[in-house]
Amino acid sequence: MNGFYRLDYFANFAFSQDEKDLILNNLKELNEKQYIQDLKMKFRLIESENKWYLRSVVSDTRYKTFDNATVMFIAFSKISSFSKKSNVPFGIRYANISDSKMELILSEQKSSEIAPSIYLKAGVSVTNSELGAGAVRFTFNYEVHNSNNKKFTVMDAQLAQINHGHRFETISSELNAIDEFTNQRARVVSLLQEINWTKKVTKESRAFKAVYANIALIAGQTISAPIKEQLLGAIDPEEIFKNAVTLIDVMGKLNDVISKQSRDIQRIIEDRLNSLIPKLK
């Protein structure tokens, strides 16, 4: 309302007096003016529960942002560099692109064995959001799985962040930080190799207690009660240990629940799992 017509105060007063017709009549007349029709503005949209809403109207010249095409070009360029250096092909594992945000996950196409029957597939999550301060983020992530496809995914360390409106020098410096991917991958492999993923666990095992306590904490803080019940139910000690299970089996049972949730919920849990992994050593 204010972006085009400077009508905020008038509109708020009219709404408070239930004079909606006054607003509609003014908008109708203004929309017929040529100088209004010649204005160039950006409409920013937001998606919620598969419905789209107008979030704001902003200046076509003053509003700075990285469009998704630019972010994708940066991501593909950097990943291409990793791929050539390591001779490991990368592919798109996940993509979700809207007007107000983007998430793109690029990961190694082939898994590498880091321990007997335990495999790693590393990647980079690229997000571009105009919400809040607005920023492009590059985050190291990885998937661990066994030969039976019991798996889990972790959103690990942030490699770089580029705020919308950053100067060229700052952007260049941040982009160079993405090259830390190779070193971060080596650190993660070293950490994962300290954990015995294939050893049988019991409800008294330190690693299982750490998993259960952390999942209970994550679920209690950030997600709804029904999802919390599903997560804890998947690793209920009275049920899960009726058969012999390993640590990777436990994580796989959690993933069976996580994979059925919305991407927002998945990402919350993947972010929080990063703090759990060191406790499994």
mmCIF file of C-alpha atoms in Angstrom:
data_model
loop_
_atom_site.group_PDB
_atom_site.id
_atom_site.type_symbol
_atom_site.label_atom_id
_atom_site.label_comp_id
_atom_site.label_asym_id
_atom_site.label_seq_id
_atom_site.Cartn_x
_atom_site.Cartn_y
_atom_site.Cartn_z
ATOM 1 C CA MET A 1 0.000 0.000 0.000
ATOM 2 C CA ASN A 2 2.742 2.438 0.931
ATOM 3 C CA GLY A 3 5.108 1.250 -1.796
ATOM 4 C CA PHE A 4 2.928 2.625 -4.565
ATOM 5 C CA TYR A 5 0.600 5.188 -3.027
ATOM 6 C CA ARG A 6 1.952 6.352 0.374
ATOM 7 C CA LEU A 7 -1.435 5.401 1.775
ATOM 8 C CA ASP A 8 -0.467 3.543 4.946
ATOM 9 C CA TYR A 9 -1.771 6.060 7.518
ATOM 10 C CA PHE A 10 -4.920 6.779 5.558
ATOM 11 C CA ALA A 11 -5.573 3.075 4.961
ATOM 12 C CA ASN A 12 -5.044 2.170 8.613
ATOM 13 C CA PHE A 13 -7.464 4.887 9.686
ATOM 14 C CA ALA A 14 -10.051 3.857 7.098
ATOM 15 C CA PHE A 15 -9.795 0.198 8.131
ATOM 16 C CA SER A 16 -10.224 1.158 11.792
ATOM 17 C CA GLN A 17 -13.437 2.992 10.879
ATOM 18 C CA ASP A 18 -14.664 0.146 8.655
ATOM 19 C CA GLU A 19 -14.443 2.419 5.583
ATOM 20 C CA LYS A 20 -13.092 -0.116 3.125
ATOM 21 C CA ASP A 21 -14.950 1.456 0.206
ATOM 22 C CA LEU A 22 -12.924 4.663 0.627
ATOM 23 C CA ILE A 23 -9.715 2.693 0.150
ATOM 24 C CA LEU A 24 -11.018 0.743 -2.840
ATOM 25 C CA ASN A 25 -12.308 3.911 -4.563
ATOM 26 C CA ASN A 26 -8.982 5.686 -4.066
ATOM 27 C CA LEU A 27 -7.024 2.694 -5.355
ATOM 28 C CA LYS A 28 -9.253 2.422 -8.402
ATOM 29 C CA GLU A 29 -8.726 6.080 -9.321
ATOM 30 C CA LEU A 30 -4.978 5.973 -8.679
ATOM 31 C CA ASN A 31 -4.537 2.825 -10.770
ATOM 32 C CA GLU A 32 -5.958 4.688 -13.760
ATOM 33 C CA LYS A 33 -3.243 7.378 -13.538
ATOM 34 C CA GLN A 34 -0.483 7.007 -16.098
ATOM 35 C CA TYR A 35 2.316 7.862 -13.642
ATOM 36 C CA ILE A 36 1.183 4.980 -11.443
ATOM 37 C CA GLN A 37 1.051 2.605 -14.392
ATOM 38 C CA ASP A 38 4.599 3.654 -15.343
ATOM 39 C CA LEU A 39 6.039 2.839 -11.904
ATOM 40 C CA LYS A 40 8.390 -0.146 -11.774
ATOM 41 C CA MET A 41 8.368 -2.056 -8.504
ATOM 42 C CA LYS A 42 9.234 -5.571 -7.350
ATOM 43 C CA PHE A 43 6.605 -7.784 -5.778
ATOM 44 C CA ARG A 44 8.071 -10.143 -3.183
ATOM 45 C CA LEU A 45 6.034 -13.268 -2.483
ATOM 46 C CA ILE A 46 6.143 -15.824 0.306
ATOM 47 C CA GLU A 47 4.883 -19.394 0.289
ATOM 48 C CA SER A 48 3.177 -21.020 3.267
ATOM 49 C CA GLU A 49 1.420 -24.389 3.210
ATOM 50 C CA ASN A 50 1.436 -24.408 -0.604
ATOM 51 C CA LYS A 51 -0.256 -20.983 -0.804
ATOM 52 C CA TRP A 52 1.383 -17.788 -2.051
ATOM 53 C CA TYR A 53 1.037 -14.395 -0.371
ATOM 54 C CA LEU A 54 2.259 -10.905 -1.266
ATOM 55 C CA ARG A 55 4.932 -10.074 1.317
ATOM 56 C CA SER A 56 6.076 -6.651 0.184
ATOM 57 C CA VAL A 57 6.426 -4.172 -2.655
ATOM 58 C CA VAL A 58 9.966 -2.836 -3.027
ATOM 59 C CA SER A 59 11.908 -0.439 -5.214
ATOM 60 C CA ASP A 60 13.067 -1.810 -8.546
ATOM 61 C CA THR A 61 16.382 0.065 -8.276
ATOM 62 C CA ARG A 62 17.202 0.304 -4.538
ATOM 63 C CA TYR A 63 16.319 -3.231 -3.457
ATOM 64 C CA LYS A 64 19.430 -5.423 -3.717
ATOM 65 C CA THR A 65 19.312 -9.178 -3.844
ATOM 66 C CA PHE A 66 20.984 -12.141 -5.476
ATOM 67 C CA ASP A 67 18.505 -13.776 -7.789
ATOM 68 C CA ASN A 68 18.399 -17.559 -7.806
ATOM 69 C CA ALA A 69 20.023 -17.813 -11.222
ATOM 70 C CA THR A 70 23.102 -15.971 -9.926
ATOM 71 C CA VAL A 71 23.297 -18.158 -6.815
ATOM 72 C CA MET A 72 22.969 -21.334 -8.881
ATOM 73 C CA PHE A 73 25.744 -20.167 -11.209
ATOM 74 C CA ILE A 74 28.058 -19.562 -8.213
ATOM 75 C CA ALA A 75 27.195 -22.951 -6.728
ATOM 76 C CA PHE A 76 27.713 -24.888 -9.953
ATOM 77 C CA SER A 77 31.000 -23.085 -10.591
ATOM 78 C CA LYS A 78 32.402 -23.919 -7.158
ATOM 79 C CA ILE A 79 31.194 -27.520 -7.179
ATOM 80 C CA SER A 80 32.643 -27.989 -10.635
ATOM 81 C CA SER A 81 35.999 -26.907 -9.220
ATOM 82 C CA PHE A 82 35.775 -29.484 -6.383
ATOM 83 C CA SER A 83 34.750 -32.160 -8.833
ATOM 84 C CA LYS A 84 37.735 -31.580 -11.117
ATOM 85 C CA LYS A 85 40.242 -31.490 -8.254
ATOM 86 C CA SER A 86 38.960 -34.658 -6.603
ATOM 87 C CA ASN A 87 37.844 -36.445 -9.781
ATOM 88 C CA VAL A 88 34.521 -37.097 -8.000
ATOM 89 C CA PRO A 89 31.336 -36.302 -9.946
ATOM 90 C CA PHE A 90 28.630 -34.251 -8.218
ATOM 91 C CA GLY A 91 24.898 -34.139 -8.880
ATOM 92 C CA ILE A 92 21.765 -32.355 -7.682
ATOM 93 C CA ARG A 93 20.262 -34.284 -4.768
ATOM 94 C CA TYR A 94 17.513 -31.804 -3.890
ATOM 95 C CA ALA A 95 16.142 -28.550 -5.303
ATOM 96 C CA ASN A 96 13.372 -26.238 -4.158
ATOM 97 C CA ILE A 97 13.128 -22.810 -5.741
ATOM 98 C CA SER A 98 10.501 -20.143 -5.063
ATOM 99 C CA ASP A 99 10.295 -16.377 -5.321
ATOM 100 C CA SER A 100 11.370 -15.777 -1.717
ATOM 101 C CA LYS A 101 13.801 -18.635 -1.058
ATOM 102 C CA MET A 102 15.846 -21.383 -2.609
ATOM 103 C CA GLU A 103 17.526 -24.544 -1.412
ATOM 104 C CA LEU A 104 19.815 -26.536 -3.635
ATOM 105 C CA ILE A 105 21.775 -29.566 -2.426
ATOM 106 C CA LEU A 106 24.679 -30.739 -4.544
ATOM 107 C CA SER A 107 26.383 -33.936 -3.450
ATOM 108 C CA GLU A 108 28.908 -36.509 -4.554
ATOM 109 C CA GLN A 109 27.250 -38.998 -6.883
ATOM 110 C CA LYS A 110 29.279 -41.931 -5.605
ATOM 111 C CA SER A 111 29.624 -42.914 -1.963
ATOM 112 C CA SER A 112 33.053 -43.597 -0.489
ATOM 113 C CA GLU A 113 33.644 -46.317 2.109
ATOM 114 C CA ILE A 114 35.010 -44.728 5.281
ATOM 115 C CA ALA A 115 34.754 -47.846 7.494
ATOM 116 C CA PRO A 116 33.760 -51.486 6.867
ATOM 117 C CA SER A 117 30.269 -51.355 5.291
ATOM 118 C CA ILE A 118 29.854 -47.644 6.186
ATOM 119 C CA TYR A 119 29.718 -45.087 3.375
ATOM 120 C CA LEU A 120 29.807 -41.316 3.100
ATOM 121 C CA LYS A 121 28.360 -38.991 0.492
ATOM 122 C CA ALA A 122 29.363 -35.349 1.086
ATOM 123 C CA GLY A 123 27.805 -32.251 -0.415
ATOM 124 C CA VAL A 124 26.940 -28.579 -0.147
ATOM 125 C CA SER A 125 23.559 -27.095 0.702
ATOM 126 C CA VAL A 126 23.022 -23.735 -0.991
ATOM 127 C CA THR A 127 20.228 -21.549 0.361
ATOM 128 C CA ASN A 128 19.099 -18.117 -0.769
ATOM 129 C CA SER A 129 16.537 -16.341 1.373
ATOM 130 C CA GLU A 130 15.082 -12.851 1.196
ATOM 131 C CA LEU A 131 13.490 -13.276 4.605
ATOM 132 C CA GLY A 132 15.056 -11.545 7.588
ATOM 133 C CA ALA A 133 18.404 -9.988 6.719
ATOM 134 C CA GLY A 134 18.543 -11.899 3.436
ATOM 135 C CA ALA A 135 21.579 -14.003 2.694
ATOM 136 C CA VAL A 136 23.077 -16.735 0.535
ATOM 137 C CA ARG A 137 24.513 -19.564 2.632
ATOM 138 C CA PHE A 138 26.758 -22.457 1.648
ATOM 139 C CA THR A 139 26.673 -25.268 4.213
ATOM 140 C CA PHE A 140 28.630 -28.512 4.225
ATOM 141 C CA ASN A 141 26.350 -31.541 4.612
ATOM 142 C CA TYR A 142 26.742 -35.271 4.382
ATOM 143 C CA GLU A 143 24.865 -38.543 4.268
ATOM 144 C CA VAL A 144 26.053 -41.715 6.002
ATOM 145 C CA HIS A 145 24.641 -45.112 5.037
ATOM 146 C CA ASN A 146 25.412 -48.807 5.214
ATOM 147 C CA SER A 147 25.076 -51.550 2.615
ATOM 148 C CA ASN A 148 21.429 -52.082 3.659
ATOM 149 C CA ASN A 149 20.671 -48.411 2.941
ATOM 150 C CA LYS A 150 20.142 -47.521 6.589
ATOM 151 C CA LYS A 151 21.093 -43.865 6.479
ATOM 152 C CA PHE A 152 20.935 -40.402 8.000
ATOM 153 C CA THR A 153 21.803 -36.871 6.882
ATOM 154 C CA VAL A 154 23.591 -34.112 8.801
ATOM 155 C CA MET A 155 23.737 -30.392 8.050
ATOM 156 C CA ASP A 156 27.267 -29.600 9.177
ATOM 157 C CA ALA A 157 29.414 -26.443 9.210
ATOM 158 C CA GLN A 158 28.592 -23.272 7.316
ATOM 159 C CA LEU A 159 31.242 -22.660 4.683
ATOM 160 C CA ALA A 160 30.227 -19.163 3.604
ATOM 161 C CA GLN A 161 27.542 -16.513 3.935
ATOM 162 C CA ILE A 162 26.954 -13.652 1.523
ATOM 163 C CA ASN A 163 24.506 -11.022 2.717
ATOM 164 C CA HIS A 164 22.419 -9.314 0.072
ATOM 165 C CA GLY A 165 24.011 -5.941 -0.609
ATOM 166 C CA HIS A 166 27.576 -6.990 0.245
ATOM 167 C CA ARG A 167 30.328 -5.208 -1.643
ATOM 168 C CA PHE A 168 32.314 -7.050 -4.323
ATOM 169 C CA GLU A 169 35.407 -7.396 -2.110
ATOM 170 C CA THR A 170 33.390 -9.025 0.676
ATOM 171 C CA ILE A 171 31.629 -11.358 -1.732
ATOM 172 C CA SER A 172 34.953 -12.436 -3.232
ATOM 173 C CA SER A 173 36.370 -13.202 0.210
ATOM 174 C CA GLU A 174 33.325 -15.239 1.217
ATOM 175 C CA LEU A 175 33.361 -17.227 -2.007
ATOM 176 C CA ASN A 176 36.972 -18.206 -1.383
ATOM 177 C CA ALA A 177 35.853 -19.688 1.954
ATOM 178 C CA ILE A 178 33.764 -22.275 0.083
ATOM 179 C CA ASP A 179 37.059 -23.915 -0.881
ATOM 180 C CA GLU A 180 37.166 -25.132 2.726
ATOM 181 C CA PHE A 181 34.865 -27.963 1.540
ATOM 182 C CA THR A 182 37.757 -30.382 1.045
ATOM 183 C CA ASN A 183 39.215 -29.773 4.502
ATOM 184 C CA GLN A 184 35.809 -29.986 6.154
ATOM 185 C CA ARG A 185 35.143 -33.282 4.426
ATOM 186 C CA ALA A 186 38.420 -34.665 5.793
ATOM 187 C CA ARG A 187 37.506 -33.523 9.328
ATOM 188 C CA VAL A 188 34.084 -35.163 9.117
ATOM 189 C CA VAL A 189 35.533 -38.431 7.818
ATOM 190 C CA SER A 190 38.007 -38.457 10.707
ATOM 191 C CA LEU A 191 35.198 -37.909 13.229
ATOM 192 C CA LEU A 192 32.939 -40.575 11.711
ATOM 193 C CA GLN A 193 35.766 -43.104 11.728
ATOM 194 C CA GLU A 194 36.038 -42.749 15.513
ATOM 195 C CA ILE A 195 32.478 -44.066 15.884
ATOM 196 C CA ASN A 196 31.660 -47.787 15.814
ATOM 197 C CA TRP A 197 28.593 -47.778 13.581
ATOM 198 C CA THR A 198 28.325 -51.555 13.194
ATOM 199 C CA LYS A 199 28.700 -52.631 16.833
ATOM 200 C CA LYS A 200 25.539 -54.001 18.440
ATOM 201 C CA VAL A 201 23.997 -51.525 20.891
ATOM 202 C CA THR A 202 21.619 -51.933 23.831
ATOM 203 C CA LYS A 203 19.414 -49.504 25.716
ATOM 204 C CA GLU A 204 22.262 -49.145 28.218
ATOM 205 C CA SER A 205 24.826 -48.239 25.548
ATOM 206 C CA ARG A 206 26.245 -44.738 25.943
ATOM 207 C CA ALA A 207 25.769 -44.017 22.242
ATOM 208 C CA PHE A 208 22.087 -45.034 22.280
ATOM 209 C CA LYS A 209 21.429 -42.936 25.380
ATOM 210 C CA ALA A 210 23.020 -39.965 23.630
ATOM 211 C CA VAL A 211 20.819 -40.466 20.558
ATOM 212 C CA TYR A 212 17.623 -40.787 22.595
ATOM 213 C CA ALA A 213 18.384 -37.805 24.838
ATOM 214 C CA ASN A 214 19.321 -35.555 21.923
ATOM 215 C CA ILE A 215 16.298 -36.501 19.834
ATOM 216 C CA ALA A 216 14.013 -35.891 22.815
ATOM 217 C CA LEU A 217 15.620 -32.458 23.279
ATOM 218 C CA ILE A 218 15.440 -31.542 19.590
ATOM 219 C CA ALA A 219 11.841 -32.674 19.289
ATOM 220 C CA GLY A 220 10.771 -30.933 22.465
ATOM 221 C CA GLN A 221 12.222 -27.579 21.446
ATOM 222 C CA THR A 222 11.450 -27.197 17.783
ATOM 223 C CA ILE A 223 8.714 -29.435 16.395
ATOM 224 C CA SER A 224 5.131 -30.465 17.061
ATOM 225 C CA ALA A 225 4.106 -33.114 19.574
ATOM 226 C CA PRO A 226 2.906 -35.653 16.953
ATOM 227 C CA ILE A 227 6.284 -35.609 15.147
ATOM 228 C CA LYS A 228 8.103 -35.835 18.476
ATOM 229 C CA GLU A 229 6.069 -38.937 19.311
ATOM 230 C CA GLN A 230 6.917 -40.487 15.935
ATOM 231 C CA LEU A 231 10.651 -39.863 16.380
ATOM 232 C CA LEU A 232 10.808 -41.236 19.910
ATOM 233 C CA GLY A 233 8.512 -44.102 18.947
ATOM 234 C CA ALA A 234 10.921 -45.110 16.179
ATOM 235 C CA ILE A 235 13.673 -45.671 18.770
ATOM 236 C CA ASP A 236 11.526 -46.796 21.690
ATOM 237 C CA PRO A 237 13.896 -48.995 23.767
ATOM 238 C CA GLU A 238 11.074 -51.432 24.567
ATOM 239 C CA GLU A 239 10.528 -52.081 20.865
ATOM 240 C CA ILE A 240 13.773 -51.445 19.022
ATOM 241 C CA PHE A 241 15.833 -53.933 21.055
ATOM 242 C CA LYS A 242 13.526 -56.878 20.469
ATOM 243 C CA ASN A 243 15.992 -57.568 17.661
ATOM 244 C CA ALA A 244 19.743 -57.007 17.488
ATOM 245 C CA VAL A 245 20.505 -53.496 16.216
ATOM 246 C CA THR A 246 23.592 -51.429 15.504
ATOM 247 C CA LEU A 247 24.093 -47.693 15.843
ATOM 248 C CA ILE A 248 23.576 -47.170 12.111
ATOM 249 C CA ASP A 249 20.292 -49.141 12.426
ATOM 250 C CA VAL A 250 19.125 -46.744 15.134
ATOM 251 C CA MET A 251 19.946 -43.699 13.010
ATOM 252 C CA GLY A 252 18.249 -45.346 10.046
ATOM 253 C CA LYS A 253 15.019 -45.824 12.013
ATOM 254 C CA LEU A 254 15.040 -42.143 12.851
ATOM 255 C CA ASN A 255 15.600 -41.288 9.211
ATOM 256 C CA ASP A 256 12.540 -43.338 8.238
ATOM 257 C CA VAL A 257 10.455 -40.823 10.197
ATOM 258 C CA ILE A 258 12.445 -37.723 9.246
ATOM 259 C CA SER A 259 12.234 -38.459 5.514
ATOM 260 C CA LYS A 260 8.414 -38.274 5.663
ATOM 261 C CA GLN A 261 8.352 -34.742 7.122
ATOM 262 C CA SER A 262 8.315 -31.397 5.353
ATOM 263 C CA ARG A 263 11.664 -30.065 4.159
ATOM 264 C CA ASP A 264 11.579 -27.360 6.871
ATOM 265 C CA ILE A 265 11.299 -30.008 9.607
ATOM 266 C CA GLN A 266 13.956 -32.172 7.951
ATOM 267 C CA ARG A 267 16.389 -29.271 7.903
ATOM 268 C CA ILE A 268 15.774 -28.409 11.564
ATOM 269 C CA ILE A 269 16.604 -31.968 12.590
ATOM 270 C CA GLU A 270 19.578 -32.254 10.217
ATOM 271 C CA ASP A 271 20.997 -29.042 11.716
ATOM 272 C CA ARG A 272 20.611 -30.378 15.258
ATOM 273 C CA LEU A 273 22.111 -33.787 14.455
ATOM 274 C CA ASN A 274 25.418 -32.016 13.908
ATOM 275 C CA SER A 275 25.816 -31.570 17.671
ATOM 276 C CA LEU A 276 24.901 -35.220 18.322
ATOM 277 C CA ILE A 277 27.544 -36.916 16.170
ATOM 278 C CA PRO A 278 30.596 -36.111 18.360
ATOM 279 C CA LYS A 279 28.751 -37.605 21.355
ATOM 280 C CA LEU A 280 28.616 -41.006 19.652
ATOM 281 C CA LYS A 281 32.377 -41.617 19.842
#
